[in-house]
XYZ file of C-alpha atoms in Angstrom:
151
model
C 0.182 0.004 -0.065
C 1.436 3.509 -0.658
C 1.258 6.306 1.770
C -0.932 8.571 2.581
C 0.229 11.713 3.817
C -1.838 15.364 5.254
C 0.771 16.666 5.982
C 1.317 20.228 8.154
C 4.571 22.676 9.191
C 4.481 24.581 12.058
C 7.239 26.690 13.208
C 7.923 24.317 16.085
C 7.107 21.377 14.338
C 5.801 19.388 11.105
C 2.274 16.911 12.138
C 1.520 13.797 9.669
C -1.319 12.881 9.788
C -1.723 9.306 7.806
C -4.896 9.320 5.740
C -5.121 5.478 5.547
C -4.689 4.442 9.345
C -5.391 7.565 11.173
C -2.003 8.269 12.325
C -1.034 11.336 13.390
C 2.426 12.028 14.587
C 3.617 15.402 15.946
C 7.324 16.324 15.340
C 7.926 18.349 17.419
C 11.579 20.150 17.797
C 14.667 21.290 15.237
C 15.151 17.015 15.664
C 11.790 15.850 15.443
C 10.447 17.861 12.724
C 13.874 17.116 10.208
C 11.818 13.594 11.192
C 8.735 14.207 10.015
C 10.000 16.509 6.958
C 12.182 13.864 5.776
C 8.966 10.968 5.561
C 6.989 13.659 4.591
C 9.919 13.971 1.074
C 10.864 10.576 0.855
C 6.575 9.052 0.546
C 5.444 6.802 -1.996
C 2.383 7.916 -2.626
C 0.665 10.632 -2.086
C 1.763 14.550 0.412
C -0.939 16.363 1.034
C -1.691 19.847 2.350
C -3.575 22.653 2.250
C -0.760 25.507 0.954
C 1.332 23.231 0.187
C 3.615 24.351 -2.699
C 4.165 28.503 -0.947
C 4.571 27.771 1.851
C 4.548 23.987 3.311
C 7.078 22.384 0.923
C 9.932 25.540 1.035
C 9.711 25.131 5.374
C 10.804 21.576 4.536
C 12.946 22.539 2.319
C 14.185 25.233 4.321
C 14.448 22.442 7.134
C 16.668 20.415 5.961
C 18.803 22.401 3.561
C 17.828 21.011 -0.017
C 17.398 23.342 -2.396
C 13.620 23.164 -4.284
C 14.455 22.788 -6.997
C 15.992 19.130 -6.681
C 13.491 16.742 -7.634
C 13.380 15.587 -3.829
C 10.122 14.394 -3.247
C 9.269 10.529 -3.435
C 5.038 11.944 -3.702
C 2.505 12.729 -5.762
C 2.226 16.601 -4.172
C -2.098 17.561 -3.731
C -2.030 20.809 -2.606
C -5.856 21.974 -1.642
C -5.718 25.095 -1.956
C -5.076 24.879 -5.392
C -7.555 22.250 -5.419
C -10.550 23.863 -4.372
C -9.939 26.964 -5.552
C -9.883 25.804 -9.192
C -13.197 23.662 -8.342
C -14.684 26.581 -6.756
C -13.503 29.135 -8.581
C -13.006 27.698 -12.445
C -12.598 30.290 -14.606
C -10.011 30.954 -13.458
C -8.417 27.258 -13.088
C -4.891 27.501 -15.345
C -4.126 30.730 -14.749
C -1.930 30.543 -11.088
C -4.871 32.645 -9.766
C -5.869 31.560 -6.268
C -8.757 32.324 -4.203
C -10.021 31.488 -1.316
C -10.138 31.966 2.128
C -8.004 29.473 4.367
C -8.082 26.613 5.333
C -11.244 26.707 8.161
C -13.237 28.664 6.198
C -12.538 26.283 3.449
C -13.219 22.867 5.457
C -17.042 24.444 7.060
C -17.921 25.913 2.741
C -17.444 21.887 1.900
C -17.909 19.632 4.647
C -20.602 22.412 5.854
C -19.919 21.836 9.756
C -17.399 22.739 12.110
C -13.901 22.115 12.745
C -13.266 18.227 13.997
C -12.194 17.673 17.358
C -8.868 16.600 18.600
C -9.436 12.979 19.790
C -9.205 12.193 23.539
C -5.505 11.962 24.238
C -3.908 15.294 22.237
C -4.355 17.627 24.676
C -1.402 20.100 24.077
C -2.693 22.582 22.708
C -0.036 23.772 20.434
C -0.417 19.962 18.123
C -4.272 20.111 18.582
C -3.491 23.498 16.514
C -1.380 21.307 14.057
C -4.056 17.691 14.594
C -7.041 19.654 13.123
C -5.092 21.589 10.212
C -3.951 18.428 9.058
C -7.833 16.332 9.623
C -8.935 18.647 7.992
C -6.817 19.166 5.311
C -7.447 14.761 5.029
C -10.532 15.763 4.391
C -11.059 18.086 1.743
C -9.104 15.698 0.007
C -10.668 12.316 0.662
C -13.956 15.070 -0.631
C -11.841 15.803 -4.024
C -11.076 12.578 -4.621
C -14.389 11.171 -4.324
C -15.162 13.813 -6.963
C -17.182 15.501 -4.559
C -15.613 19.093 -4.378
C -18.000 20.821 -7.884
C -18.929 24.393 -6.840
């Protein structure tokens, strides 16, 4: 089975949610963040982010001291900000123009609900926020893969 990993870079951590198992791993601190970044860039399958093209991936490359022009990503990258922007404003698709409110508002628009509540045992506020971002990104990705992300 290939990886499907939703990820989110934070200033002091890299969070990774295995979309297939639901297992979330917070990689906190420099050494652990390097481990998380390496996991993302060496994944085989799909990596999923929200604004990862402009923010998260460049930060992972920086953390690992890699040149972004190097083709070191082993997986396909699905950036849900780009995908949802193209779905909601198809006339702008392919123009490079990105529209959209942000992850929470996009999640509510497509899933019509409040943000998810963290699982029991995850109590650190920063990790909860990172988990939530990974979880919402994964939920948007699943909806898109089912073909349910139309305007």
